[in-house]
mmCIF file of C-alpha atoms and ligand atoms in Angstrom:
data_model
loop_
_atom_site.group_PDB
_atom_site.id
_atom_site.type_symbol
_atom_site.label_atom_id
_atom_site.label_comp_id
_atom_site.label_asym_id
_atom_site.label_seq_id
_atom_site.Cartn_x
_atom_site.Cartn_y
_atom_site.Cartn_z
ATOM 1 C CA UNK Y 1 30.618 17.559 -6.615
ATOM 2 C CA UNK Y 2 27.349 18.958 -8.160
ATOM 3 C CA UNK Y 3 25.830 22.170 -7.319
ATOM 4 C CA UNK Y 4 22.700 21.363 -8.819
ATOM 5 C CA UNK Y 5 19.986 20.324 -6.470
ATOM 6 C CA UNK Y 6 19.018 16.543 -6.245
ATOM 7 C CA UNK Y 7 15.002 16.491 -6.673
ATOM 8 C CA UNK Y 8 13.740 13.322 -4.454
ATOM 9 C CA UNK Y 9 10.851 11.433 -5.971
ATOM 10 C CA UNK Y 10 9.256 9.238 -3.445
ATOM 11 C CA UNK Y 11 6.675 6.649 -5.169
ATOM 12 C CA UNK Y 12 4.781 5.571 -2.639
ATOM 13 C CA UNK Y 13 2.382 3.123 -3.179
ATOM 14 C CA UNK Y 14 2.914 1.583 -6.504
ATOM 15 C CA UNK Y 15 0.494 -1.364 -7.807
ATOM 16 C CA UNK Y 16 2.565 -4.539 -6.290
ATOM 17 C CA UNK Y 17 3.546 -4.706 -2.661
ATOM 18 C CA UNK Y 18 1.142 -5.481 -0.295
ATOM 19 C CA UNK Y 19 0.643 -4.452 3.206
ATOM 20 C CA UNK Y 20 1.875 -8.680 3.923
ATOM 21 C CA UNK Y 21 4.830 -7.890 2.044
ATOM 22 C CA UNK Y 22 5.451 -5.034 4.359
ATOM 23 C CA UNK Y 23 3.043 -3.144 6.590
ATOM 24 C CA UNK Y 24 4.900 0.083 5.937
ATOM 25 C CA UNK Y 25 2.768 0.077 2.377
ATOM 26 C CA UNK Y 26 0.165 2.685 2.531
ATOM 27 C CA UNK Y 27 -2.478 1.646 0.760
ATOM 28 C CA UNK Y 28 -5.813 3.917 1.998
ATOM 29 C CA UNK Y 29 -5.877 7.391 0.620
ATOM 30 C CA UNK Y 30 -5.527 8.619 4.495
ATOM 31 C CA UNK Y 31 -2.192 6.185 4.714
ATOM 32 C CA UNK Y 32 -0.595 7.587 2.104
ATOM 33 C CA UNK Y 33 -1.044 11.127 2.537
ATOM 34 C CA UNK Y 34 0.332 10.490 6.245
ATOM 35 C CA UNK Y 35 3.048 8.601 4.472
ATOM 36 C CA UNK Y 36 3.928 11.214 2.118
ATOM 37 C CA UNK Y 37 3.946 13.820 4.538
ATOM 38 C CA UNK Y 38 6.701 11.873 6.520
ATOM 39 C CA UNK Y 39 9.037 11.530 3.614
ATOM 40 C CA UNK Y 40 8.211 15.458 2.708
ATOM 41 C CA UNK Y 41 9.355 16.350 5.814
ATOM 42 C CA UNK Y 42 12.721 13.909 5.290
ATOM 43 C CA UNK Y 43 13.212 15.749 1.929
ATOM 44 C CA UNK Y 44 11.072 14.671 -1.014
ATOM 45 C CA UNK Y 45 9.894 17.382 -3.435
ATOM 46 C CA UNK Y 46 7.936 15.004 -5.792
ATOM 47 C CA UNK Y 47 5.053 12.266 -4.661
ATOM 48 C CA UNK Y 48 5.241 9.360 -7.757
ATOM 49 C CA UNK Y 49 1.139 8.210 -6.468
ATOM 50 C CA UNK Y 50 -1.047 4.905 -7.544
ATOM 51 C CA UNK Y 51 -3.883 4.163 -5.777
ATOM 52 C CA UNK Y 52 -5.798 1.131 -4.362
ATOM 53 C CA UNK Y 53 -8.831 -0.239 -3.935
ATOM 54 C CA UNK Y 54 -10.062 -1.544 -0.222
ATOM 55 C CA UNK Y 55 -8.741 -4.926 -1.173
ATOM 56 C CA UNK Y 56 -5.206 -3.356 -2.116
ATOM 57 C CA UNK Y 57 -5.877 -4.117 -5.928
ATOM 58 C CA UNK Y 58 -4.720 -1.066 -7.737
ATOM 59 C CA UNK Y 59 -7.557 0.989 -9.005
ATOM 60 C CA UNK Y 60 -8.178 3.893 -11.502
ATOM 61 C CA UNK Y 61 -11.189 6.321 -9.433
ATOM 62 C CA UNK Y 62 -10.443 9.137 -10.578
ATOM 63 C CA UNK Y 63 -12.482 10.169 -7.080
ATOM 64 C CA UNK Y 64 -9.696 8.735 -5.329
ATOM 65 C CA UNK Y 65 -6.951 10.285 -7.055
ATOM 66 C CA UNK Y 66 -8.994 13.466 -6.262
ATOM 67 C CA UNK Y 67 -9.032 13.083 -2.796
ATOM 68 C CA UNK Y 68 -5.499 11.933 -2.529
ATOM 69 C CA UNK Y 69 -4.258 15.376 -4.349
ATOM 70 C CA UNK Y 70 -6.602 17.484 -2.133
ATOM 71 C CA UNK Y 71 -5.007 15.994 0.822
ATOM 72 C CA UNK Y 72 -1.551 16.292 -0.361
ATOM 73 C CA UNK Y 73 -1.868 19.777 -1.239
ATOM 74 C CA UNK Y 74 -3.507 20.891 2.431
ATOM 75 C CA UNK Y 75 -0.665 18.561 4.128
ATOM 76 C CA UNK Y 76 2.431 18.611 1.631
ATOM 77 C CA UNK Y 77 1.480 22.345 0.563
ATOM 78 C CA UNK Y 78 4.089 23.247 -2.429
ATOM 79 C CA UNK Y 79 4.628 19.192 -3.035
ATOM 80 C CA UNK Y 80 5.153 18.335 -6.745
ATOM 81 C CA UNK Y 81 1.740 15.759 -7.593
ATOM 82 C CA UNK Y 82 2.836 13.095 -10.084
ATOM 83 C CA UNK Y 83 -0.382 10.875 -10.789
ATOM 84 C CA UNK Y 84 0.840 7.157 -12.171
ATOM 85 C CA UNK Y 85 -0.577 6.399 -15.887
ATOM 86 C CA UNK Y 86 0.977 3.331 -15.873
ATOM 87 C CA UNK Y 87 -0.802 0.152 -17.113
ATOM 88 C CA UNK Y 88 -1.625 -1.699 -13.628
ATOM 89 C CA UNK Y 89 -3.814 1.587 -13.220
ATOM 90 C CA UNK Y 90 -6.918 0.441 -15.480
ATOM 91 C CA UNK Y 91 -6.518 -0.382 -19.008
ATOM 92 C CA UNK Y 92 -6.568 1.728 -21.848
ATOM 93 C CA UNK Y 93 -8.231 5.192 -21.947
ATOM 94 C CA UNK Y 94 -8.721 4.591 -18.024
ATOM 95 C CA UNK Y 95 -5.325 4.803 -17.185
ATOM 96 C CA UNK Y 96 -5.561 9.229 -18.194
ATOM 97 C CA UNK Y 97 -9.239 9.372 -16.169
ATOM 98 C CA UNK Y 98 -7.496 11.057 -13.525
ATOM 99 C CA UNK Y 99 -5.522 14.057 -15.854
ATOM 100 C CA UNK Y 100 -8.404 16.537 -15.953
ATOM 101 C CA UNK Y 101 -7.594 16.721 -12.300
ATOM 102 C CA UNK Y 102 -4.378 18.643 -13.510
ATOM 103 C CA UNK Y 103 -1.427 16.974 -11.118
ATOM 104 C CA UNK Y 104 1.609 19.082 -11.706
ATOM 105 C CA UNK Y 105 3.182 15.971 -13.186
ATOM 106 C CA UNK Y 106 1.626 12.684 -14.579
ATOM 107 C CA UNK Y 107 4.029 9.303 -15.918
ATOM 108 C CA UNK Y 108 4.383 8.713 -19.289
ATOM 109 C CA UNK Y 109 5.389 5.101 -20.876
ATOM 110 C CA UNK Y 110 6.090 5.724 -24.650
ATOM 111 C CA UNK Y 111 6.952 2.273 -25.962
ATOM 112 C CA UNK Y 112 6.559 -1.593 -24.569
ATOM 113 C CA UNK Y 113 8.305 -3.889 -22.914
ATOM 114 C CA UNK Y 114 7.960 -7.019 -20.821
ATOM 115 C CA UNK Y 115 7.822 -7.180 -17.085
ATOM 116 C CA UNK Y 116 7.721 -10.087 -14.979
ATOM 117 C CA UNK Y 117 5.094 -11.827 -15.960
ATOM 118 C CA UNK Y 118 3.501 -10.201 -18.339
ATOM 119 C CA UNK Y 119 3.832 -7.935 -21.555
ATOM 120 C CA UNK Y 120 3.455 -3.823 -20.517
ATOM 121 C CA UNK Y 121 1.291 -2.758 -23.561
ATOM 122 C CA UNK Y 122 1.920 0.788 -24.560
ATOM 123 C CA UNK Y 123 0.394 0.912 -27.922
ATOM 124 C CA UNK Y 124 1.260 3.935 -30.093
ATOM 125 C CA UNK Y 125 -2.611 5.281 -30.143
ATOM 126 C CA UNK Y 126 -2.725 5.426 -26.651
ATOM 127 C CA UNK Y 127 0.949 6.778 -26.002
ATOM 128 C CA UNK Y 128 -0.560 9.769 -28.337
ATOM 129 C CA UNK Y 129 -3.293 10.338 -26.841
ATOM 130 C CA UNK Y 130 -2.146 10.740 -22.897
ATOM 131 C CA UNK Y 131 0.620 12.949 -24.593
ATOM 132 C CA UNK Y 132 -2.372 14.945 -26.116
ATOM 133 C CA UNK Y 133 -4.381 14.610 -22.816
ATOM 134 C CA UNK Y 134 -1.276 16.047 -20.654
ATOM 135 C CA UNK Y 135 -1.034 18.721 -22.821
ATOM 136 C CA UNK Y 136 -4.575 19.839 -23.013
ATOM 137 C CA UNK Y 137 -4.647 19.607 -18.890
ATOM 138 C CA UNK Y 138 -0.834 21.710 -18.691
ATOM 139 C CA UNK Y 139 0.089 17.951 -16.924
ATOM 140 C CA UNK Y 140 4.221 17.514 -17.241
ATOM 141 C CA UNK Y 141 4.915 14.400 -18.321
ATOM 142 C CA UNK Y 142 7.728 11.799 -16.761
ATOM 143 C CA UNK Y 143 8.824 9.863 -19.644
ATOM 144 C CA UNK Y 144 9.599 6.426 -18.080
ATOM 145 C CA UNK Y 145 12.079 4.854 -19.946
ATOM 146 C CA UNK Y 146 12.223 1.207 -19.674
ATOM 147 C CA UNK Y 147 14.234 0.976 -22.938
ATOM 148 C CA UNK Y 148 17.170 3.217 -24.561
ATOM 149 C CA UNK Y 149 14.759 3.162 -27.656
ATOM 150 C CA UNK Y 150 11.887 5.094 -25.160
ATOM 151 C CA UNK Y 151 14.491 7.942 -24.827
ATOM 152 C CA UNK Y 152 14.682 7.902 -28.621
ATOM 153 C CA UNK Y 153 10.930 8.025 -28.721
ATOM 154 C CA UNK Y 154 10.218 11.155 -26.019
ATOM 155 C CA UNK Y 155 13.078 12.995 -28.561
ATOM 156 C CA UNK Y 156 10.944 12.178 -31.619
ATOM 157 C CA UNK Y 157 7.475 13.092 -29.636
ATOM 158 C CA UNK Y 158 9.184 16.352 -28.601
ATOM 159 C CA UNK Y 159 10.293 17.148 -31.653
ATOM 160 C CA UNK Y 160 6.613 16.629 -33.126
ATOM 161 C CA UNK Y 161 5.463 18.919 -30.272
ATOM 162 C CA UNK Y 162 3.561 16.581 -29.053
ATOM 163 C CA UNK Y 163 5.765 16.651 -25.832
ATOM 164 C CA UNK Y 164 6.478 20.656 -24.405
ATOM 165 C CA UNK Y 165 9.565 21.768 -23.374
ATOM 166 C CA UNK Y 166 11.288 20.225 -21.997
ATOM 167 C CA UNK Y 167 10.767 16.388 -21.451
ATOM 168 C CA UNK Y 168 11.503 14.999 -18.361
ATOM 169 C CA UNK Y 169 12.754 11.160 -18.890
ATOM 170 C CA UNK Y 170 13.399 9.009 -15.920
ATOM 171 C CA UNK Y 171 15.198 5.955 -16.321
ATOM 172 C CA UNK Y 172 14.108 2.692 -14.835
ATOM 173 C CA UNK Y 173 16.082 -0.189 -14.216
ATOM 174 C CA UNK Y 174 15.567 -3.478 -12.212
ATOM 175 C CA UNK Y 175 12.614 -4.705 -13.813
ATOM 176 C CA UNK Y 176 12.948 -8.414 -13.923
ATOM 177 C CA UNK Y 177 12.407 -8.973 -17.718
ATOM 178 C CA UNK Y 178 13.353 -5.279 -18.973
ATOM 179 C CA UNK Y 179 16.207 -3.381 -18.899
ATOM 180 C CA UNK Y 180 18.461 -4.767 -15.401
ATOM 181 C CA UNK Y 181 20.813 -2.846 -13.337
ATOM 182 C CA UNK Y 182 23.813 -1.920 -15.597
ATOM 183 C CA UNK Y 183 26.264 1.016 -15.509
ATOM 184 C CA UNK Y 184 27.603 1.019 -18.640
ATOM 185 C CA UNK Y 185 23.781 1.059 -20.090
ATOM 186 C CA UNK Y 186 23.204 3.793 -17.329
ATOM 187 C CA UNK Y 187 26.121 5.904 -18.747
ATOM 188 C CA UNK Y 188 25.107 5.384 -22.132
ATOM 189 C CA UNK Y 189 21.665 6.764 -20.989
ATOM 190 C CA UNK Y 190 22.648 10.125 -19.999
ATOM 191 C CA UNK Y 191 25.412 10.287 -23.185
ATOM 192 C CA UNK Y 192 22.350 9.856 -24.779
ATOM 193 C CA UNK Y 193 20.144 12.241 -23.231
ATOM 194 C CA UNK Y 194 22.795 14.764 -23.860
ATOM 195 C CA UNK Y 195 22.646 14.358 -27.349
ATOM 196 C CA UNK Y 196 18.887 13.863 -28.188
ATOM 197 C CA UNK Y 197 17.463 15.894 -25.368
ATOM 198 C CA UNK Y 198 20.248 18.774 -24.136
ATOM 199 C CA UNK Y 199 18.189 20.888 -22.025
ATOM 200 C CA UNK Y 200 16.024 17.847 -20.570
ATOM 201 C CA UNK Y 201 17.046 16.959 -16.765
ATOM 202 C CA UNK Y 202 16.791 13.132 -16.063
ATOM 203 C CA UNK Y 203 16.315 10.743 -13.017
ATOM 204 C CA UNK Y 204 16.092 7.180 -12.190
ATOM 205 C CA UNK Y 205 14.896 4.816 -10.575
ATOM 206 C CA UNK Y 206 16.538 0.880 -9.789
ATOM 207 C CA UNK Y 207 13.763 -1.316 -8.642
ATOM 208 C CA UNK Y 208 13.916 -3.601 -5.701
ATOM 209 C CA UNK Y 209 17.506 -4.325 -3.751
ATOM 210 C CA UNK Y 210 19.285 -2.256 -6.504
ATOM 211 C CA UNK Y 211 17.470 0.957 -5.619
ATOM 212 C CA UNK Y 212 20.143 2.244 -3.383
ATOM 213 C CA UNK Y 213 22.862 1.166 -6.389
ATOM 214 C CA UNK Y 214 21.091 3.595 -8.730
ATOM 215 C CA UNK Y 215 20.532 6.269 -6.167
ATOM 216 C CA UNK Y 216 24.521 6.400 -5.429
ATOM 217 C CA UNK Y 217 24.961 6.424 -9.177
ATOM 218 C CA UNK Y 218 22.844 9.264 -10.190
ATOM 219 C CA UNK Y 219 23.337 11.829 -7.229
ATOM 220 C CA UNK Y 220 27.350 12.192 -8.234
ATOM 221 C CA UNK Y 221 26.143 11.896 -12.224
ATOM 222 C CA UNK Y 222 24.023 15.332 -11.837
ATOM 223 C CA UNK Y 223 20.760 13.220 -12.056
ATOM 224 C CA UNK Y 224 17.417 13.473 -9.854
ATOM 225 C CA UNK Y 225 16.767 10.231 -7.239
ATOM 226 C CA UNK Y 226 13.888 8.011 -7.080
ATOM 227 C CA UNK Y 227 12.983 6.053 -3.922
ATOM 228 C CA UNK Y 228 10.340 4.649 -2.154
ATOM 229 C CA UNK Y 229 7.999 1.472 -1.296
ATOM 230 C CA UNK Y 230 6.565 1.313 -4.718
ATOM 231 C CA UNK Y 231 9.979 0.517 -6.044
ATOM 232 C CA UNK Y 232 11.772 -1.271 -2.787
ATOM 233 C CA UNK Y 233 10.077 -2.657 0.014
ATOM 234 C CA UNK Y 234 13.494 -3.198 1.490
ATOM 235 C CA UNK Y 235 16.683 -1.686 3.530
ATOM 236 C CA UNK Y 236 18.830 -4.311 3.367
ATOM 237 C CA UNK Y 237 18.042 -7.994 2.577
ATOM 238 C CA UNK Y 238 17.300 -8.993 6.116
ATOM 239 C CA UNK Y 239 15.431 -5.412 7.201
ATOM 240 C CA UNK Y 240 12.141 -3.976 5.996
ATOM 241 C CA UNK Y 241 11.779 -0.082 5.412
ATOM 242 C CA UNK Y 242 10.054 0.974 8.041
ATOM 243 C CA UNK Y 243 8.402 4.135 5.883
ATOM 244 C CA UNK Y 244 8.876 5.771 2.856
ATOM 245 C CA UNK Y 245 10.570 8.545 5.195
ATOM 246 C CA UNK Y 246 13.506 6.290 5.770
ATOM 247 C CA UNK Y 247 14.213 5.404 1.866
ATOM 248 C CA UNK Y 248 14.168 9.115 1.293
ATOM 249 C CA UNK Y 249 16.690 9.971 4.114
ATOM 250 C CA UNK Y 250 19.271 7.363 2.560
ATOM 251 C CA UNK Y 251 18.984 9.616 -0.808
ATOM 252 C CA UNK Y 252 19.664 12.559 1.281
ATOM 253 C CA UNK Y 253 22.844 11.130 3.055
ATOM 254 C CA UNK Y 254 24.030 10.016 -0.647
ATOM 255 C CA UNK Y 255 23.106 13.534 -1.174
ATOM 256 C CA UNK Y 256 25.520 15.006 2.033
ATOM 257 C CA UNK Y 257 28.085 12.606 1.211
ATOM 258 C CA UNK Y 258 28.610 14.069 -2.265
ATOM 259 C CA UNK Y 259 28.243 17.861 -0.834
ATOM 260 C CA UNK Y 260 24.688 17.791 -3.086
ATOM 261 C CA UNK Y 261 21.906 19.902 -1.873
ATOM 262 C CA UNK Y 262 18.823 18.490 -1.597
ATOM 263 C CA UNK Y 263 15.908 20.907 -3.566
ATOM 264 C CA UNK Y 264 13.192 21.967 -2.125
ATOM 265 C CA UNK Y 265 9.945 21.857 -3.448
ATOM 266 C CA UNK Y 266 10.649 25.544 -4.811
ATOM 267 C CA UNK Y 267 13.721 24.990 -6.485
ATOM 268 C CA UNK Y 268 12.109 21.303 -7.769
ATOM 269 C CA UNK Y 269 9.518 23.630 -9.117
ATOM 270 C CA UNK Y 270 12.056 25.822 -10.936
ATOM 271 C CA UNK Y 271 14.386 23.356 -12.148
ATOM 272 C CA UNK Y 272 11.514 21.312 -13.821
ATOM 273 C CA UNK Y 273 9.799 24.409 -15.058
ATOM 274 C CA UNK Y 274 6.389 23.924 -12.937
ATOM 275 C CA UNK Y 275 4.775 27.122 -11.719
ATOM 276 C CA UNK Y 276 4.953 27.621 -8.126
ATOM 277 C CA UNK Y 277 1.574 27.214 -6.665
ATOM 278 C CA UNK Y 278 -0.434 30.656 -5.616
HETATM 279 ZN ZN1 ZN L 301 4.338 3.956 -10.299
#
């Protein structure tokens, strides 16, 4: 049993799944604050957000982004923001446009790796830079770590102040191509955290059918929970989620089972060292 609260991240959208892949995918700005305010309501404290272009294609207006955050904030009022950087979002310096929006929170990839059909370029100029950007906007970063050797790197960065205290890492597994589902690599994670990052808190994410495997893995290891359609489209093999709302109540019955509470946006706020809003 963990007294610490479990922070719920619910990524919503993401750049892949389609609306013909499942329906439940909200892809308009309107969609997906509706959908985010369902899976508030069910217990997230963090919204992980991409956005998409009328075709569904992912897209980087930072207009978009704008209107998505004003929404949130009016509907999901105390919500933690998280704004996607990641490389489906635009390329390059486009992938930041949206950061002098200030999000509470913004993801951070500091080293490459390969996903499924392609390579996910996170050169080291551009890694430094969105560091630099996050810090000039008072953005806290998610360090997603596809790769044991990206927790090595968010150490260094932090370190070097380029990252402030203290990094957040989240660690994502289930990417065909990159780092699979694997306790033993999952423990050695968080040994490592403790070592390179002590006062850092952690989370993860499994992508696809193995999101449930992670989430019953970290809520009893003292970690924060990542769910949602960007990640898993799916409640079982034969069953589509119906909304993000229902991936977010399985993480709070994992949650109940292990006598976990779930935090509120408040004590998400506190634990991650985000100032409350006025
Ligand atoms: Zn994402």
């Amino acid at each position: 049993m963990t007294e610490k609260p479990c922070i719920i991240c619910v990524a919503i959208t993401g750049s892949v799944p389609m609306k013909a892949d499942n329906p439940a995918v909200p892809t308009t700005v309107e969609e997906q604050i509706e959908s985010t305010h369902e899976a508030f309501e069910a217990g997230a404290a963090i919204c992980h957000a991409h956005v998409r272009n009328d075709d569904e294609t992912p897209s980087s207006d930072p207009e978009k982004f704008a209107r998505l955050k004003e929404g949130l904030e009016k509907h999901c009022p105390g919500m933690i923001i998280q704004f996607s950087t990641g490389g489906r979002s635009g390329a390059g310096k486009e992938r930041g446009g949206h950061l002098p929006l200030r999000p509470d929170m913004a993801s951070l990839s500091v080293g490459s790796n390969n996903f499924p059909t392609r390579v996910y370029e996170n050169p080291p100029d551009l890694v430094e830079w969105l560091a630099s950007e996050m810090l000039t906007y008072d953005v806290k970063p998610e360090i997603e770590a596809f790769d044991l050797s990206h927790i090595h790197h968010a150490a260094l960065m932090h370190r070097q102040g380029k990252l402030a205290d203290y990094p957040y890492v989240q660690f994502v597994m289930g990417v065909k191509n990159a780092m699979p589902v694997d306790r033993p690599t999952f423990d050695f994670y968080i040994e490592t955290m403790k070592r390179l990052l002590p006062n850092s808190e952690w989370c993860a994410a499994g992508i696809g059918k193995d999101q449930i495997t992670v989430n019953e893995w970290t809520v009893p290891a003292g970690g924060h929970a990542r769910c949602g359609l960007e990640d898993n489209i799916r409640l079982d093999k034969n069953t589509l989620a119906p909304s993000n709302a229902a991936l977010v109540k399985r993480v709070v019955e994992i949650c109940d089972k292990h006598e976990r509470p779930v935090a509120t946006w408040q004590q998400a706020r506190d634990i991650l060292g985000l100032k409350q809003p006025a």
